[in-house]
Short mmCIF file of C-alpha atoms and ligand atoms in Angstrom, two decimals:
data_model
loop_
_atom_site.label_atom_id
_atom_site.label_comp_id
_atom_site.label_asym_id
_atom_site.label_seq_id
_atom_site.Cartn_x
_atom_site.Cartn_y
_atom_site.Cartn_z
CA MET A 86 102.44 123.48 87.69
CA SER A 87 105.24 126.01 87.33
CA GLN A 88 103.71 128.50 89.79
CA VAL A 89 103.11 125.90 92.48
CA PRO A 90 105.77 125.46 95.15
CA VAL A 91 106.82 121.82 95.03
CA PHE A 92 105.98 121.13 98.66
CA TYR A 93 102.26 121.64 98.08
CA ARG A 94 100.36 118.44 97.83
CA GLN A 95 99.08 117.81 94.31
CA ARG A 96 95.77 116.01 93.91
CA LEU A 97 95.53 114.12 90.63
CA LEU A 98 91.82 113.59 90.04
CA THR A 99 91.94 113.05 86.28
CA PRO A 100 90.26 109.87 84.97
CA GLY A 101 93.62 108.43 84.06
CA PRO A 102 96.35 108.62 85.02
CA THR A 103 95.32 108.41 88.66
CA GLN A 104 97.13 108.64 91.99
CA VAL A 105 99.46 105.80 92.95
CA PRO A 106 99.75 104.60 96.57
CA GLU A 107 103.11 105.14 98.27
CA ALA A 108 103.60 101.39 98.87
CA VAL A 109 103.27 100.81 95.12
CA LEU A 110 105.73 103.59 94.29
CA LEU A 111 108.25 102.07 96.70
CA GLU A 112 107.84 98.59 95.23
CA MET A 113 108.49 99.98 91.76
CA ALA A 114 111.73 101.53 93.02
CA GLN A 115 113.16 98.06 93.75
CA PRO A 116 116.23 97.10 91.69
CA ILE A 117 115.33 95.71 88.28
CA ILE A 118 115.35 91.93 87.98
CA HIS A 119 115.64 89.84 84.85
CA HIS A 120 112.36 88.50 83.53
CA ARG A 121 113.55 85.00 82.61
CA THR A 122 114.03 84.05 86.25
CA LYS A 123 112.14 82.10 88.90
CA GLN A 124 111.89 85.30 90.93
CA PHE A 125 110.04 87.12 88.16
CA GLN A 126 107.87 84.10 87.38
CA ALA A 127 106.70 83.93 90.98
CA ILE A 128 105.72 87.60 90.96
CA PHE A 129 103.99 87.20 87.60
CA ALA A 130 102.12 84.09 88.73
CA GLU A 131 100.79 85.86 91.80
CA LEU A 132 99.81 88.90 89.72
CA SER A 133 97.95 86.70 87.22
CA GLN A 134 95.97 85.01 90.00
CA ARG A 135 95.07 88.32 91.57
CA LEU A 136 94.03 89.73 88.20
CA SER A 137 91.70 86.79 87.56
CA ARG A 138 90.07 87.37 90.96
CA VAL A 139 89.64 91.10 90.34
CA PHE A 140 88.18 90.35 86.88
CA ARG A 141 85.92 87.76 88.59
CA THR A 142 86.99 84.99 86.24
CA LYS A 143 88.59 81.59 86.56
CA ASN A 144 90.14 82.11 83.13
CA PRO A 145 93.39 83.82 82.07
CA VAL A 146 93.96 87.55 82.30
CA LEU A 147 96.93 88.47 80.11
CA THR A 148 99.32 91.25 81.10
CA ILE A 149 100.49 93.16 78.04
CA THR A 150 103.11 95.87 77.92
CA GLY A 151 101.46 98.99 76.54
CA SER A 152 98.49 101.15 77.43
CA GLY A 153 94.82 100.22 77.52
CA THR A 154 94.56 100.89 73.80
CA THR A 155 97.31 98.34 73.09
CA ALA A 156 95.39 95.68 75.00
CA PHE A 157 92.07 96.50 73.35
CA GLU A 158 93.57 96.62 69.86
CA ALA A 159 95.21 93.23 70.52
CA ALA A 160 91.81 91.74 71.37
CA GLN A 161 90.23 93.30 68.31
CA VAL A 162 92.83 92.04 65.84
CA SER A 163 93.23 88.59 67.39
CA LEU A 164 89.58 87.57 67.57
CA VAL A 165 87.74 88.77 64.48
CA LYS A 166 86.85 86.10 61.92
CA PRO A 167 87.94 86.65 58.31
CA GLY A 168 85.05 87.57 56.01
CA SER A 169 82.75 88.51 58.89
CA ARG A 170 81.11 91.71 60.11
CA VAL A 171 81.90 93.52 63.35
CA LEU A 172 79.58 95.66 65.47
CA THR A 173 81.27 98.62 67.15
CA ILE A 174 79.14 100.47 69.67
CA SER A 175 79.99 104.03 70.60
CA CYS A 176 78.62 106.65 72.97
CA GLY A 177 81.82 108.66 73.29
CA LYS A 178 85.46 109.11 72.38
CA PHE A 179 86.66 105.65 73.35
CA GLY A 180 83.86 103.81 71.55
CA GLU A 181 84.83 105.84 68.48
CA ARG A 182 88.43 104.68 68.90
CA TRP A 183 87.43 101.01 68.72
CA GLN A 184 85.41 101.83 65.59
CA ASP A 185 88.48 103.50 64.04
CA ILE A 186 90.74 100.55 64.82
CA TYR A 187 88.51 98.12 62.91
CA ASP A 188 88.19 100.61 60.03
CA ARG A 189 91.97 100.80 59.83
CA TYR A 190 92.45 97.01 59.91
CA ALA A 191 89.48 96.11 57.69
CA PRO A 192 91.50 95.23 54.56
CA VAL A 193 94.17 93.28 56.49
CA LEU A 194 91.68 91.38 58.64
CA ASP A 195 89.21 90.88 55.78
CA ILE A 196 86.31 92.54 57.62
CA LYS A 197 83.19 92.56 55.44
CA GLU A 198 81.50 95.46 57.24
CA ASN A 199 82.08 97.59 60.33
CA VAL A 200 78.52 98.08 61.58
CA LYS A 201 78.51 101.15 63.82
CA LEU A 202 75.95 101.84 66.52
CA ASP A 203 76.32 105.48 67.52
CA VAL A 204 74.46 106.53 70.64
CA PRO A 205 74.27 110.25 71.51
CA TRP A 206 77.00 111.31 73.95
CA GLY A 207 75.71 111.28 77.51
CA GLN A 208 73.42 108.33 76.86
CA ALA A 209 74.14 104.61 77.19
CA PRO A 210 73.56 101.96 74.52
CA THR A 211 70.91 99.38 75.41
CA ALA A 212 70.73 95.61 75.12
CA ALA A 213 67.61 95.95 72.93
CA GLN A 214 69.56 98.00 70.37
CA VAL A 215 72.33 95.41 70.28
CA GLU A 216 69.87 92.51 70.04
CA GLN A 217 68.15 94.05 67.01
CA ILE A 218 71.41 94.53 65.10
CA LEU A 219 72.58 90.98 65.86
CA LYS A 220 69.25 89.69 64.57
CA ASP A 221 69.51 91.74 61.35
CA LYS A 222 73.15 90.77 60.70
CA PRO A 223 73.83 87.22 61.86
CA ASP A 224 77.42 87.09 60.55
CA ILE A 225 78.79 89.56 63.12
CA SER A 226 81.79 87.86 64.75
CA VAL A 227 82.82 90.54 67.28
CA VAL A 228 80.95 93.24 69.21
CA THR A 229 82.89 96.03 70.95
CA ILE A 230 81.38 97.94 73.86
CA VAL A 231 82.63 100.45 76.43
CA HIS A 232 81.34 99.66 79.91
CA SER A 233 82.30 102.98 81.47
CA GLU A 234 82.70 105.60 78.73
CA THR A 235 85.17 107.94 80.41
CA SER A 236 84.75 110.78 77.89
CA THR A 237 81.07 111.15 78.80
CA ALA A 238 81.16 109.72 82.37
CA THR A 239 78.54 107.19 81.24
CA ALA A 240 78.04 103.54 82.23
CA CYS A 241 75.97 101.05 80.24
CA ASP A 242 74.23 97.89 81.44
CA LEU A 243 77.08 95.52 80.56
CA LYS A 244 75.34 92.56 82.17
CA ALA A 245 72.27 92.88 79.92
CA ILE A 246 74.37 93.50 76.79
CA ALA A 247 76.59 90.50 77.53
CA ALA A 248 73.49 88.32 77.94
CA VAL A 249 72.24 89.34 74.48
CA VAL A 250 75.61 88.87 72.76
CA GLY A 251 76.07 85.53 74.54
CA LYS A 252 73.04 84.15 72.67
CA SER A 253 74.65 84.94 69.31
CA ASN A 254 77.77 83.68 67.55
CA ALA A 255 79.52 86.97 68.23
CA LEU A 256 82.12 87.56 70.93
CA LEU A 257 81.81 90.59 73.19
CA ILE A 258 84.99 92.60 73.75
CA ALA A 259 84.24 94.96 76.64
CA ASP A 260 86.30 98.04 77.46
CA GLY A 261 86.43 97.91 81.24
CA ILE A 262 89.29 100.38 81.39
CA THR A 263 87.51 102.62 83.91
CA SER A 264 85.21 99.97 85.34
CA VAL A 265 87.39 97.04 86.44
CA GLY A 266 88.41 97.76 90.03
CA ALA A 267 86.01 100.71 90.31
CA MET A 268 82.51 99.32 89.88
CA PRO A 269 80.84 95.93 89.78
CA VAL A 270 81.96 93.81 86.81
CA GLU A 271 81.47 90.04 86.88
CA MET A 272 83.34 88.63 83.91
CA ASP A 273 82.21 85.00 84.32
CA GLY A 274 78.92 85.76 86.06
CA TRP A 275 77.74 88.07 83.29
CA GLY A 276 79.32 86.07 80.45
CA VAL A 277 81.67 88.80 79.23
CA ASP A 278 83.86 87.06 76.60
CA VAL A 279 86.75 89.51 76.67
CA LEU A 280 87.37 92.16 79.31
CA VAL A 281 90.10 94.76 78.93
CA THR A 282 91.59 97.26 81.33
CA GLY A 283 94.67 99.41 81.72
CA SER A 284 97.00 100.02 84.62
CA GLN A 285 96.57 103.79 85.11
CA LYS A 286 92.89 103.98 86.01
CA ALA A 287 91.33 102.04 88.91
CA MET A 288 94.29 99.63 89.14
CA MET A 289 96.32 102.30 90.99
CA LEU A 290 99.45 102.05 88.85
CA PRO A 291 101.25 104.44 86.47
CA PRO A 292 100.45 104.00 82.74
CA GLY A 293 102.18 101.18 80.87
CA LEU A 294 100.32 97.89 81.26
CA GLY A 295 97.16 96.60 79.60
CA TYR A 296 95.14 93.56 80.69
CA VAL A 297 92.99 91.21 78.61
CA GLY A 298 90.71 88.69 80.29
CA LEU A 299 89.72 85.82 77.98
CA GLY A 300 86.58 83.78 78.58
CA GLU A 301 85.91 80.25 77.28
CA ARG A 302 84.40 81.38 73.98
CA ALA A 303 87.28 83.76 73.35
CA LEU A 304 89.86 81.04 74.10
CA ALA A 305 88.11 78.78 71.58
CA ARG A 306 88.01 81.58 68.98
CA LEU A 307 91.75 82.16 69.33
CA GLU A 308 92.36 78.58 68.21
CA GLU A 309 89.90 78.89 65.37
CA VAL A 310 90.91 82.08 63.54
CA PRO A 311 94.16 82.53 61.61
CA VAL A 312 96.69 85.22 62.60
CA ARG A 313 96.61 88.17 60.22
CA GLY A 314 98.32 91.52 60.41
CA ALA A 315 99.62 91.37 63.98
CA TYR A 316 102.80 90.27 65.68
CA ASN A 317 103.22 91.94 69.08
CA LEU A 318 99.43 92.28 69.27
CA ASP A 319 98.76 88.58 68.58
CA LEU A 320 97.14 87.34 71.79
CA ARG A 321 98.14 83.75 71.05
CA ALA A 322 101.76 84.60 71.81
CA TRP A 323 100.78 86.26 75.10
CA LEU A 324 98.55 83.35 76.07
CA LYS A 325 101.29 80.84 75.29
CA GLY A 326 103.66 82.74 77.58
CA TRP A 327 101.02 83.20 80.29
CA LYS A 328 100.60 79.42 80.61
CA LYS A 329 104.23 79.23 81.77
CA ASN A 330 104.04 82.40 83.93
CA ASP A 331 106.03 84.06 81.21
CA VAL A 332 105.71 86.78 78.60
CA PRO A 333 106.74 86.70 74.93
CA PHE A 334 108.72 89.97 74.97
CA THR A 335 110.56 91.94 77.68
CA PRO A 336 107.79 93.03 80.04
CA GLY A 337 107.35 96.14 82.18
CA VAL A 338 109.03 94.40 85.11
CA SER A 339 108.79 97.29 87.59
CA LEU A 340 105.16 97.98 86.73
CA ILE A 341 104.34 94.30 87.15
CA ARG A 342 105.91 94.36 90.61
CA GLY A 343 103.92 97.47 91.47
CA GLN A 344 100.68 96.00 90.16
CA ARG A 345 101.04 92.95 92.36
CA VAL A 346 101.23 95.21 95.41
CA ALA A 347 98.34 97.44 94.26
CA LEU A 348 96.11 94.40 93.75
CA GLU A 349 97.14 93.04 97.14
CA MET A 350 95.92 96.32 98.64
CA ILE A 351 92.62 96.09 96.75
CA GLU A 352 92.07 92.47 97.73
CA ASN A 353 92.98 93.12 101.36
CA ALA A 354 90.38 95.90 101.47
CA GLY A 355 87.91 93.69 99.60
CA LEU A 356 86.81 94.35 96.03
CA GLU A 357 83.20 95.04 97.06
CA THR A 358 84.42 97.56 99.61
CA VAL A 359 86.43 99.31 96.91
CA TRP A 360 83.37 99.39 94.62
CA ALA A 361 81.18 100.84 97.38
CA ARG A 362 83.78 103.42 98.28
CA THR A 363 84.21 104.53 94.65
CA ARG A 364 80.45 104.90 94.36
CA LYS A 365 80.27 107.00 97.51
CA LEU A 366 83.00 109.34 96.29
CA ALA A 367 81.18 109.67 92.95
CA ASP A 368 77.88 110.31 94.73
CA ALA A 369 79.54 113.04 96.79
CA THR A 370 81.03 114.60 93.64
CA ARG A 371 77.70 114.55 91.85
CA ALA A 372 75.88 116.00 94.87
CA ALA A 373 78.40 118.85 95.07
CA MET A 374 78.12 119.53 91.34
CA ALA A 375 74.32 119.65 91.62
CA ALA A 376 74.55 121.98 94.63
CA MET A 377 76.68 124.33 92.51
CA GLY A 378 73.96 124.32 89.86
CA LEU A 379 76.09 122.41 87.31
CA LYS A 380 74.35 120.34 84.65
CA PRO A 381 75.56 116.70 84.55
CA ILE A 382 76.94 115.43 81.24
CA SER A 383 75.57 111.90 81.62
CA GLN A 384 72.06 110.53 81.83
CA SER A 385 73.50 107.19 82.95
CA PRO A 386 76.39 108.12 85.24
CA SER A 387 79.44 105.96 85.83
CA ASP A 388 80.89 105.73 89.32
CA SER A 389 84.48 106.09 88.21
CA VAL A 390 84.25 109.59 86.79
CA SER A 391 81.73 112.41 87.13
CA GLY A 392 81.26 115.24 84.67
CA ALA A 393 79.39 118.51 84.34
CA PHE A 394 78.99 121.23 81.74
CA TYR A 395 80.65 124.55 82.51
CA PRO A 396 78.26 127.39 83.18
CA GLU A 397 78.23 130.24 80.65
CA GLY A 398 81.35 132.39 80.87
CA VAL A 399 83.76 129.84 82.38
CA GLU A 400 86.82 129.26 80.18
CA ASP A 401 88.05 125.66 80.47
CA SER A 402 91.82 126.02 80.17
CA LYS A 403 91.95 129.08 82.48
CA PHE A 404 89.63 127.42 84.99
CA ARG A 405 91.64 124.20 85.19
CA ALA A 406 94.91 126.13 85.33
CA ALA A 407 93.56 128.05 88.35
CA LEU A 408 92.55 124.77 90.02
CA ARG A 409 96.07 123.42 89.48
CA ASP A 410 98.05 126.52 90.32
CA LYS A 411 96.04 127.83 93.24
CA HIS A 412 94.68 124.62 94.75
CA GLY A 413 96.91 121.77 93.50
CA VAL A 414 93.80 120.08 92.10
CA HIS A 415 94.10 118.39 88.70
CA ILE A 416 90.88 117.51 86.89
CA ALA A 417 90.13 116.77 83.24
CA GLY A 418 88.32 118.78 80.60
CA GLY A 419 86.40 117.34 77.69
CA GLN A 420 87.22 115.75 74.35
CA ASP A 421 86.04 116.32 70.81
CA GLY A 422 84.74 113.40 68.80
CA ARG A 423 82.36 112.62 65.97
CA GLY A 424 79.40 112.41 68.35
CA ALA A 425 79.99 115.71 70.15
CA LYS A 426 82.47 118.54 70.61
CA TRP A 427 83.02 118.73 74.35
CA LYS A 428 86.65 119.85 74.37
CA SER A 429 86.17 123.10 76.27
CA SER A 430 82.64 122.71 77.54
CA ILE A 431 82.90 120.11 80.32
CA MET A 432 84.90 119.21 83.43
CA ARG A 433 85.48 115.66 84.71
CA VAL A 434 86.56 114.45 88.15
CA SER A 435 87.72 110.90 88.87
CA SER A 436 86.77 108.85 91.90
CA MET A 437 88.82 105.78 90.91
CA GLY A 438 91.56 104.09 92.84
CA TYR A 439 93.69 105.87 95.42
CA VAL A 440 91.27 108.74 96.10
CA ASP A 441 89.84 109.61 99.48
CA ALA A 442 87.10 111.80 100.89
CA GLY A 443 89.62 114.55 101.61
CA ASP A 444 90.65 114.66 97.94
CA ILE A 445 87.04 115.04 96.84
CA LEU A 446 86.25 117.68 99.47
CA VAL A 447 89.31 119.75 98.50
CA ALA A 448 88.46 119.41 94.81
CA MET A 449 84.85 120.48 95.33
CA ALA A 450 85.85 123.45 97.50
CA ALA A 451 88.39 124.51 94.84
CA ILE A 452 85.87 124.16 92.00
CA GLU A 453 83.34 126.19 93.96
CA ALA A 454 85.86 128.95 94.76
CA GLU A 455 86.97 129.24 91.13
CA LEU A 456 83.40 129.21 89.79
CA ILE A 457 82.58 132.07 92.17
CA THR A 458 85.70 133.89 90.89
CA CYS A 459 84.28 133.44 87.38
CA GLY A 460 81.10 135.20 88.48
CA CYS A 461 78.84 132.19 89.13
CA LYS A 462 76.16 132.80 91.73
CA ILE A 463 76.86 130.06 94.27
CA ALA A 464 76.37 130.41 98.01
CA PRO A 465 79.85 129.78 99.47
CA GLY A 466 80.01 126.41 101.19
CA SER A 467 77.21 124.77 99.17
CA ALA A 468 79.51 122.26 97.44
CA LEU A 469 81.18 121.15 100.67
CA ALA A 470 77.87 120.87 102.49
CA ALA A 471 76.41 118.65 99.75
CA ALA A 472 79.51 116.45 99.40
CA GLY A 473 79.96 116.25 103.16
CA LYS A 474 76.41 115.07 103.63
CA VAL A 475 77.04 112.09 101.32
CA LEU A 476 80.47 111.30 102.72
CA GLY A 477 79.32 111.50 106.33
CA ALA A 478 76.36 109.22 105.70
C1 PLP B 258 91.74 105.67 79.32
C2 PLP B 258 90.76 104.90 78.52
C3 PLP B 258 91.14 104.22 77.35
C4 PLP B 258 92.48 104.35 76.72
O1 PLP B 258 93.45 103.82 77.46
P1 PLP B 258 94.98 104.21 77.21
O2 PLP B 258 95.62 103.56 78.36
O3 PLP B 258 95.06 105.71 77.21
O4 PLP B 258 95.37 103.65 75.91
C5 PLP B 258 90.19 103.46 76.71
N1 PLP B 258 88.94 103.36 77.17
C6 PLP B 258 88.53 104.01 78.27
C7 PLP B 258 87.13 103.88 78.71
C8 PLP B 258 89.43 104.80 78.98
O5 PLP B 258 89.03 105.45 80.08
#
């Protein structure tokens, strides 16, 4: 950043945080109000209704202060039954995180076994795999799944997996952190018991809020299991507040105001329109990557983020620094996990939220220019031609 004159436009195309619309930034600059007031309650009530519509549920969506991980951890600790097993499914860095959380809490929550399904990075877990494990181990009380695994740009068939889990006694906690607001997710229609997202991905807000949608079976489970090992993360307290358009602890008031406006923008455009647009931007990104001869990282690509392996000879940190400093384009690299070491071998570009065709075209032109600088044999203009073809269609 330091070499870039401040008046150059910066394009933040990382898969979280993402760009925030100007109207949302302005709303968040409003003077702070106290949260135990009618004024705040009215804002919170409208936000909650909008959240339920965006989650496609008639049930509560709780707004929790913290990041996506806070919200997901809260669901994990609040819903597991003592003495039961859990099934934690991973195909990337975030799936591994949900595995680690249950490992860490196992003694406190009295978890009998953390059954781990590890799918190779770049592939998606299947409903058949989940069905088999649930058949073999009937005392699994919670299943965790990542709908859009951001670290590998991979989407699974959440609808099919929810259908399988719905036939068992287990609850499904789905990480929709880069799917809600970016690609089709039908919480009630698919029978997703718990759906989690965070504010800084497709919800067009800065980081700081996490959301937990609770379906009928999850609401019943909350009444059934005792509280162990959690205070701030106990969803019962958040649900109790939610019923009165309130929160148990001082909330992120300014973020909540901003989120109401961001969701108003999404709903005014139409959620389906936003999904279709996100898909088109991802299609354009993938077409440009293919035209540059880049190998995709995912065999089951998500529409919220697209990734490719670097060609031989491209050094990740230097490459991304050149994109930032010369072009004002910010993309993500890779992450290391148990399933793969992708820290310096991949690039990822987001198409979530407040991104437009111009952002993608500039990013693809910049990536092409810097790959050519690194010695890659690419005909100049190929990336733009490929992306433009999709975007113009
Ligand atoms: C970003 C992300 C998270 C983590 O969210 P934080 O807000 O960083 O805690 C979890 N899961 C997925 C799929 C993500 O993309």
